[in-house]
Short mmCIF file of C-alpha atoms in Angstrom, two decimals:
data_model
loop_
_atom_site.label_atom_id
_atom_site.label_comp_id
_atom_site.label_asym_id
_atom_site.label_seq_id
_atom_site.Cartn_x
_atom_site.Cartn_y
_atom_site.Cartn_z
CA UNK J 1 7.94 13.32 13.96
CA UNK J 2 6.52 14.59 11.16
CA UNK J 3 8.75 16.63 10.10
CA UNK J 4 11.66 13.96 10.75
CA UNK J 5 9.10 11.31 8.61
CA UNK J 6 8.88 14.28 5.74
CA UNK J 7 12.40 15.41 5.59
CA UNK J 8 13.63 11.18 5.70
CA UNK J 9 11.72 10.33 2.93
CA UNK J 10 12.04 14.07 1.03
CA UNK J 11 15.99 12.90 1.10
CA UNK J 12 15.29 9.57 -1.08
CA UNK J 13 13.05 10.54 -3.97
CA UNK J 14 12.09 6.92 -3.83
CA UNK J 15 9.32 7.50 -1.69
CA UNK J 16 9.19 11.30 -2.45
CA UNK J 17 8.03 11.98 1.10
CA UNK J 18 7.22 15.28 0.78
CA UNK J 19 8.53 17.22 -2.35
CA UNK J 20 4.74 17.94 -2.04
CA UNK J 21 3.76 14.76 1.15
CA UNK J 22 3.26 11.62 1.54
CA UNK J 23 3.65 8.09 2.14
CA UNK J 24 2.50 4.81 0.68
CA UNK J 25 5.34 2.49 1.83
CA UNK J 26 1.97 0.15 1.76
CA UNK J 27 2.92 -1.18 2.05
CA UNK J 28 -0.21 -2.20 0.79
CA UNK J 29 -3.19 -0.20 2.22
CA UNK J 30 -5.56 -3.06 0.76
CA UNK J 31 -5.08 -6.23 0.94
CA UNK J 32 -2.37 -7.96 -1.58
CA UNK J 33 -2.98 -11.63 -2.06
CA UNK J 34 -3.07 -14.08 -4.70
CA UNK J 35 -6.22 -14.51 -6.80
CA UNK J 36 -7.69 -17.35 -9.27
CA UNK J 37 -6.26 -18.30 -12.81
CA UNK J 38 -7.21 -16.38 -15.63
CA UNK J 39 -5.71 -16.51 -19.23
CA UNK J 40 -6.77 -13.02 -20.11
CA UNK J 41 -3.42 -11.21 -21.71
CA UNK J 42 -4.88 -7.84 -21.43
CA UNK J 43 -5.81 -7.45 -17.67
CA UNK J 44 -3.74 -4.84 -16.24
CA UNK J 45 -2.78 -3.65 -19.73
CA UNK J 46 -5.40 -1.48 -20.71
CA UNK J 47 -7.33 0.47 -18.89
CA UNK J 48 -10.82 2.80 -18.73
CA UNK J 49 -12.11 5.25 -17.05
CA UNK J 50 -14.79 4.21 -15.05
CA UNK J 51 -15.99 7.64 -13.23
CA UNK J 52 -14.42 10.65 -13.13
CA UNK J 53 -15.75 12.31 -10.23
CA UNK J 54 -17.10 10.24 -7.47
CA UNK J 55 -18.82 11.34 -4.42
CA UNK J 56 -16.26 10.63 -2.25
CA UNK J 57 -13.62 13.58 -1.83
CA UNK J 58 -10.54 13.72 -4.14
CA UNK J 59 -7.79 11.66 -1.79
CA UNK J 60 -4.49 9.57 -1.26
CA UNK J 61 -3.33 7.48 0.80
CA UNK J 62 -6.72 5.79 1.13
CA UNK J 63 -7.22 2.07 1.57
CA UNK J 64 -9.60 -0.17 0.17
CA UNK J 65 -10.66 -3.73 0.79
CA UNK J 66 -13.88 -6.26 -0.45
CA UNK J 67 -15.71 -7.59 2.54
CA UNK J 68 -19.64 -8.76 1.88
CA UNK J 69 -19.16 -8.46 -1.83
CA UNK J 70 -18.88 -5.17 -2.06
CA UNK J 71 -15.89 -2.30 -2.31
CA UNK J 72 -14.91 -0.52 0.74
CA UNK J 73 -13.11 2.83 0.81
CA UNK J 74 -11.47 3.95 4.46
CA UNK J 75 -9.78 7.49 4.94
CA UNK J 76 -6.81 8.81 3.43
CA UNK J 77 -5.76 12.36 3.01
CA UNK J 78 -6.38 15.61 0.53
CA UNK J 79 -4.11 17.78 -1.01
CA UNK J 80 -4.05 20.04 1.75
CA UNK J 81 -3.35 17.63 4.19
CA UNK J 82 -6.45 17.50 5.59
CA UNK J 83 -7.31 13.63 6.91
CA UNK J 84 -10.29 11.75 6.60
CA UNK J 85 -11.92 9.06 9.58
CA UNK J 86 -14.57 8.06 6.58
CA UNK J 87 -16.08 4.86 5.31
CA UNK J 88 -17.85 4.45 1.84
CA UNK J 89 -19.49 1.37 0.26
CA UNK J 90 -20.11 0.83 -3.22
CA UNK J 91 -22.10 -2.59 -4.44
CA UNK J 92 -20.83 -2.24 -8.34
CA UNK J 93 -17.99 0.11 -8.36
CA UNK J 94 -19.42 2.92 -9.40
CA UNK J 95 -21.75 4.29 -7.59
CA UNK J 96 -20.86 5.07 -4.00
CA UNK J 97 -22.53 5.72 -0.28
CA UNK J 98 -21.02 7.43 3.04
CA UNK J 99 -21.90 4.98 5.76
CA UNK J 100 -19.84 6.95 8.21
CA UNK J 101 -17.89 10.06 8.17
CA UNK J 102 -16.62 10.00 11.54
CA UNK J 103 -15.96 6.94 12.32
CA UNK J 104 -14.33 6.29 15.57
CA UNK J 105 -10.72 4.81 14.80
CA UNK J 106 -10.30 8.40 13.68
CA UNK J 107 -8.68 10.39 10.61
CA UNK J 108 -5.46 8.51 9.07
CA UNK J 109 -3.70 7.42 6.31
CA UNK J 110 -2.14 4.62 5.03
CA UNK J 111 -4.15 1.84 7.11
CA UNK J 112 -3.44 -1.90 6.12
CA UNK J 113 -7.12 -2.87 5.53
CA UNK J 114 -8.07 -6.32 4.89
CA UNK J 115 -10.62 -8.94 5.24
CA UNK J 116 -9.60 -11.29 7.93
CA UNK J 117 -11.60 -14.13 9.46
CA UNK J 118 -15.20 -12.40 7.58
CA UNK J 119 -14.33 -8.98 9.59
CA UNK J 120 -12.59 -6.22 8.29
CA UNK J 121 -9.49 -5.05 9.98
CA UNK J 122 -7.54 -1.88 10.23
CA UNK J 123 -3.72 -1.70 11.33
CA UNK J 124 -2.16 1.16 11.70
CA UNK J 125 -1.22 4.27 9.53
CA UNK J 126 -0.80 7.72 10.10
CA UNK J 127 -3.20 9.97 12.21
CA UNK J 128 -4.53 13.39 11.34
CA UNK J 129 -1.55 14.99 13.32
CA UNK J 130 1.18 12.94 11.65
CA UNK J 131 2.12 10.74 14.20
CA UNK J 132 2.66 6.97 13.51
CA UNK J 133 -0.21 4.53 15.05
CA UNK J 134 0.20 0.94 16.25
CA UNK J 135 -3.27 0.12 16.93
CA UNK J 136 -5.82 -1.85 15.44
CA UNK J 137 -9.83 -2.09 14.54
CA UNK J 138 -12.05 -4.34 14.00
CA UNK J 139 -15.89 -4.10 12.40
CA UNK J 140 -18.51 -7.21 11.37
CA UNK J 141 -20.21 -4.39 9.24
CA UNK J 142 -17.72 -1.53 8.24
CA UNK J 143 -19.90 0.87 10.13
CA UNK J 144 -19.21 0.03 13.43
CA UNK J 145 -15.62 -0.53 14.47
CA UNK J 146 -14.17 -2.14 17.59
CA UNK J 147 -11.03 -0.91 19.18
CA UNK J 148 -8.82 -4.61 19.62
CA UNK J 149 -5.56 -3.11 20.81
CA UNK J 150 -4.48 0.53 21.09
CA UNK J 151 -0.98 -0.73 21.82
CA UNK J 152 0.61 -3.31 19.93
CA UNK J 153 3.47 -4.93 21.18
CA UNK J 154 5.18 -3.51 18.03
CA UNK J 155 6.71 0.49 18.63
CA UNK J 156 4.35 3.09 16.43
CA UNK J 157 5.73 2.59 12.87
CA UNK J 158 5.42 2.52 9.42
CA UNK J 159 5.36 -1.01 8.34
CA UNK J 160 4.45 -3.46 5.46
CA UNK J 161 1.11 -5.81 7.15
CA UNK J 162 0.30 -9.08 4.99
CA UNK J 163 -2.48 -11.85 5.60
CA UNK J 164 -0.14 -14.97 5.34
CA UNK J 165 -1.50 -18.54 5.91
CA UNK J 166 -4.78 -16.78 8.16
CA UNK J 167 -1.81 -14.40 10.53
CA UNK J 168 -1.14 -11.11 10.29
CA UNK J 169 2.80 -10.40 9.73
CA UNK J 170 4.50 -6.77 10.24
CA UNK J 171 7.57 -6.60 8.39
CA UNK J 172 10.55 -4.29 8.70
CA UNK J 173 8.94 -0.51 9.12
CA UNK J 174 10.44 3.00 10.27
CA UNK J 175 9.82 4.53 13.60
CA UNK J 176 10.45 8.17 12.45
CA UNK J 177 13.48 7.60 14.18
CA UNK J 178 15.30 4.26 12.99
CA UNK J 179 14.48 1.56 10.38
CA UNK J 180 13.44 -2.12 11.71
CA UNK J 181 14.79 -5.24 10.58
CA UNK J 182 12.03 -7.36 12.70
CA UNK J 183 9.12 -9.60 11.96
CA UNK J 184 6.17 -9.58 14.21
CA UNK J 185 3.10 -12.39 13.59
CA UNK J 186 -0.25 -12.43 15.01
CA UNK J 187 -3.21 -14.72 14.85
CA UNK J 188 -5.81 -12.39 16.14
CA UNK J 189 -4.63 -8.88 16.06
CA UNK J 190 -4.10 -8.39 19.40
CA UNK J 191 -1.65 -10.44 20.57
CA UNK J 192 1.55 -9.95 18.53
CA UNK J 193 4.86 -12.00 18.76
CA UNK J 194 8.50 -11.29 17.58
CA UNK J 195 9.70 -14.40 15.07
CA UNK J 196 12.19 -12.60 14.12
CA UNK J 197 14.58 -9.56 15.52
CA UNK J 198 16.94 -9.29 12.78
CA UNK J 199 15.84 -10.60 9.22
CA UNK J 200 18.43 -10.77 6.73
CA UNK J 201 16.71 -8.29 4.29
CA UNK J 202 18.26 -5.65 7.09
CA UNK J 203 16.89 -2.60 8.07
CA UNK J 204 14.31 -1.59 5.91
CA UNK J 205 10.79 -0.47 4.87
CA UNK J 206 9.21 -1.94 1.63
CA UNK J 207 7.83 -0.34 -1.22
CA UNK J 208 5.61 -3.60 -1.53
CA UNK J 209 5.07 -7.01 0.20
CA UNK J 210 3.06 -9.83 -1.68
CA UNK J 211 1.95 -13.48 -1.05
CA UNK J 212 2.95 -15.16 -4.26
CA UNK J 213 3.68 -19.03 -4.58
CA UNK J 214 2.87 -19.69 -0.77
CA UNK J 215 5.50 -17.64 0.32
CA UNK J 216 5.90 -13.88 1.61
CA UNK J 217 7.34 -11.53 -1.01
CA UNK J 218 9.53 -8.34 0.01
CA UNK J 219 10.15 -6.06 -2.84
CA UNK J 220 12.41 -3.04 -3.01
CA UNK J 221 12.50 0.17 -0.51
CA UNK J 222 13.83 2.31 1.53
CA UNK J 223 16.48 1.06 4.51
CA UNK J 224 19.92 1.80 5.69
CA UNK J 225 23.39 0.73 6.35
CA UNK J 226 25.59 1.84 8.62
CA UNK J 227 24.91 5.88 8.78
CA UNK J 228 23.38 6.17 5.30
CA UNK J 229 20.26 5.67 3.82
CA UNK J 230 20.19 3.72 0.78
CA UNK J 231 17.65 3.01 -2.02
CA UNK J 232 16.73 -0.72 -1.79
CA UNK J 233 16.43 -2.50 -5.17
CA UNK J 234 16.17 -6.37 -4.18
CA UNK J 235 13.53 -9.07 -3.74
CA UNK J 236 13.39 -11.17 -0.78
CA UNK J 237 10.92 -14.28 -0.02
CA UNK J 238 10.11 -16.33 3.01
CA UNK J 239 8.35 -19.23 3.44
CA UNK J 240 7.42 -18.57 7.31
CA UNK J 241 8.56 -14.59 8.25
CA UNK J 242 11.34 -16.14 9.80
CA UNK J 243 13.97 -17.30 6.65
CA UNK J 244 14.63 -15.09 3.94
CA UNK J 245 16.03 -15.69 1.01
CA UNK J 246 17.58 -12.84 -1.25
CA UNK J 247 16.14 -13.67 -4.89
CA UNK J 248 17.28 -10.61 -6.85
CA UNK J 249 18.56 -6.68 -7.21
CA UNK J 250 16.81 -5.26 -10.13
CA UNK J 251 16.91 -1.88 -11.96
CA UNK J 252 13.37 -2.07 -12.72
CA UNK J 253 12.76 -0.69 -9.15
CA UNK J 254 15.26 2.57 -9.65
CA UNK J 255 12.98 5.68 -9.27
CA UNK J 256 9.81 4.24 -7.99
CA UNK J 257 7.63 6.69 -6.03
CA UNK J 258 4.76 5.09 -4.01
CA UNK J 259 4.12 2.30 -6.42
CA UNK J 260 2.27 -0.61 -6.24
CA UNK J 261 2.28 -4.37 -6.54
CA UNK J 262 -0.18 -7.02 -6.20
CA UNK J 263 -0.66 -11.06 -7.48
CA UNK J 264 -2.63 -11.99 -10.51
CA UNK J 265 -2.74 -15.02 -12.44
CA UNK J 266 0.07 -16.43 -11.88
CA UNK J 267 2.52 -13.43 -11.90
CA UNK J 268 3.21 -10.58 -9.56
CA UNK J 269 2.28 -7.37 -11.04
CA UNK J 270 3.66 -3.66 -10.31
CA UNK J 271 2.40 -0.39 -11.22
CA UNK J 272 5.24 1.83 -11.31
CA UNK J 273 5.05 5.20 -10.12
CA UNK J 274 7.86 7.36 -11.22
CA UNK J 275 8.95 10.95 -10.69
CA UNK J 276 10.64 13.03 -13.11
CA UNK J 277 10.17 16.77 -12.22
CA UNK J 278 12.96 17.92 -14.51
CA UNK J 279 10.32 18.79 -17.74
CA UNK J 280 7.93 20.71 -15.65
CA UNK J 281 4.66 20.26 -15.80
CA UNK J 282 2.85 16.61 -14.05
CA UNK J 283 6.29 15.27 -12.80
CA UNK J 284 5.08 11.83 -12.41
CA UNK J 285 4.63 9.21 -15.20
CA UNK J 286 3.33 5.14 -14.47
CA UNK J 287 4.57 1.88 -16.44
CA UNK J 288 3.20 -1.84 -15.73
CA UNK J 289 5.21 -4.74 -15.42
CA UNK J 290 5.09 -8.46 -14.01
CA UNK J 291 7.00 -11.46 -13.20
CA UNK J 292 6.34 -14.86 -13.11
CA UNK J 293 9.26 -15.50 -10.78
CA UNK J 294 10.17 -12.79 -8.97
CA UNK J 295 13.24 -12.04 -10.55
CA UNK J 296 12.92 -11.34 -14.27
CA UNK J 297 10.81 -8.62 -14.69
CA UNK J 298 9.00 -8.08 -18.20
CA UNK J 299 6.83 -4.59 -19.22
CA UNK J 300 3.50 -4.73 -20.16
CA UNK J 301 2.78 -1.14 -20.62
CA UNK J 302 4.77 1.62 -20.38
CA UNK J 303 2.34 4.34 -21.35
CA UNK J 304 -1.25 3.07 -19.38
CA UNK J 305 -4.11 4.99 -20.29
CA UNK J 306 -5.19 6.14 -16.46
CA UNK J 307 -3.71 9.56 -16.23
CA UNK J 308 -0.26 10.04 -14.38
CA UNK J 309 -0.30 9.73 -10.98
CA UNK J 310 1.06 8.13 -7.35
CA UNK J 311 -0.16 7.36 -3.96
CA UNK J 312 -3.42 5.51 -5.42
CA UNK J 313 -5.09 2.36 -4.15
CA UNK J 314 -5.79 -0.57 -6.38
CA UNK J 315 -7.78 -3.75 -5.74
CA UNK J 316 -9.78 -6.69 -7.50
CA UNK J 317 -13.73 -6.74 -7.35
CA UNK J 318 -15.86 -8.82 -9.54
CA UNK J 319 -13.11 -9.68 -11.69
CA UNK J 320 -11.65 -6.59 -12.44
CA UNK J 321 -9.06 -3.87 -11.18
CA UNK J 322 -10.16 -0.69 -10.00
CA UNK J 323 -7.75 1.94 -9.51
CA UNK J 324 -9.29 4.77 -7.28
CA UNK J 325 -7.93 8.30 -6.73
CA UNK J 326 -4.22 9.61 -5.64
CA UNK J 327 -2.06 11.90 -6.15
CA UNK J 328 -1.33 13.34 -9.90
CA UNK J 329 1.37 15.98 -9.33
CA UNK J 330 2.20 19.70 -8.30
CA UNK J 331 -0.27 22.19 -9.46
CA UNK J 332 -2.92 19.47 -10.09
CA UNK J 333 -4.16 18.14 -6.69
CA UNK J 334 -5.45 14.69 -5.81
CA UNK J 335 -8.24 13.05 -7.74
CA UNK J 336 -11.15 10.86 -7.19
CA UNK J 337 -11.47 9.07 -10.20
CA UNK J 338 -12.12 5.59 -11.02
CA UNK J 339 -10.21 2.92 -13.78
CA UNK J 340 -10.62 -0.72 -14.33
CA UNK J 341 -9.01 -3.36 -16.38
CA UNK J 342 -10.49 -6.02 -17.29
#
């Protein structure tokens, strides 16, 4: 399954699955939801390095969440494809403490992580052996983890998870064999209901899923039409997870590799990671775009201050955006630096 998974995403440079390795379909691996409004025109435009070498090992495909007024970092993998089962905690985003090196949810990367009903929930991802997962774990302190279900109703897959109206949604996905056009829903992480079998967005795994203007938005990605794998540059929205409306198809989503979407200050933001291996050196560069309607996208910064990368994690904490770690390119490996924008 691992080889097949890598092959698919190698073919589709959008996700660059294993031109070195990888997967960030996440699909947010951190909770992505609409936040409070500010009038700061510079948020996400300018960045500064907060810390060059953090206490945790360099990594990619890790997950972040804010819980108990602290920032938590979980799992991921390193440049040599070694996966982590560790949990790190920070009160200030600068100083980090490892609270457990081997959490019982096991080694994994690209897991969905969120603060749900005053607990941390961890869903799915890829195991240290390269298998897709469909288990759900829960913790009320970030240290001790309880298994909610080892086998959710949906098949093991890479999917887009989101917390919307106090319920979990699993949208689309890829099982290692086929793409899915399903939507599943759960109010407890244990019992999942199939609410849509053939969603109008088609068989897809999306580059980003966010909550914006009281709707779920599924943006760009990879899919299948007939026997062909295709890049998807479209945007879809839904107020209930069942009925989906086509919003736009936009070339701004072309050439993306493990890009991050998030919502802040009445905008959807995109930190676009772009692959360009034609000239040697670091084969990635980043751009920042935003939209206030999901249809019309405007560039904010086409050459941000942080070093080029993909498969990083991003989160809002203490009114600052934290960009942590990621893959820097062939020969450069992974990073454990921290950048902020405020």
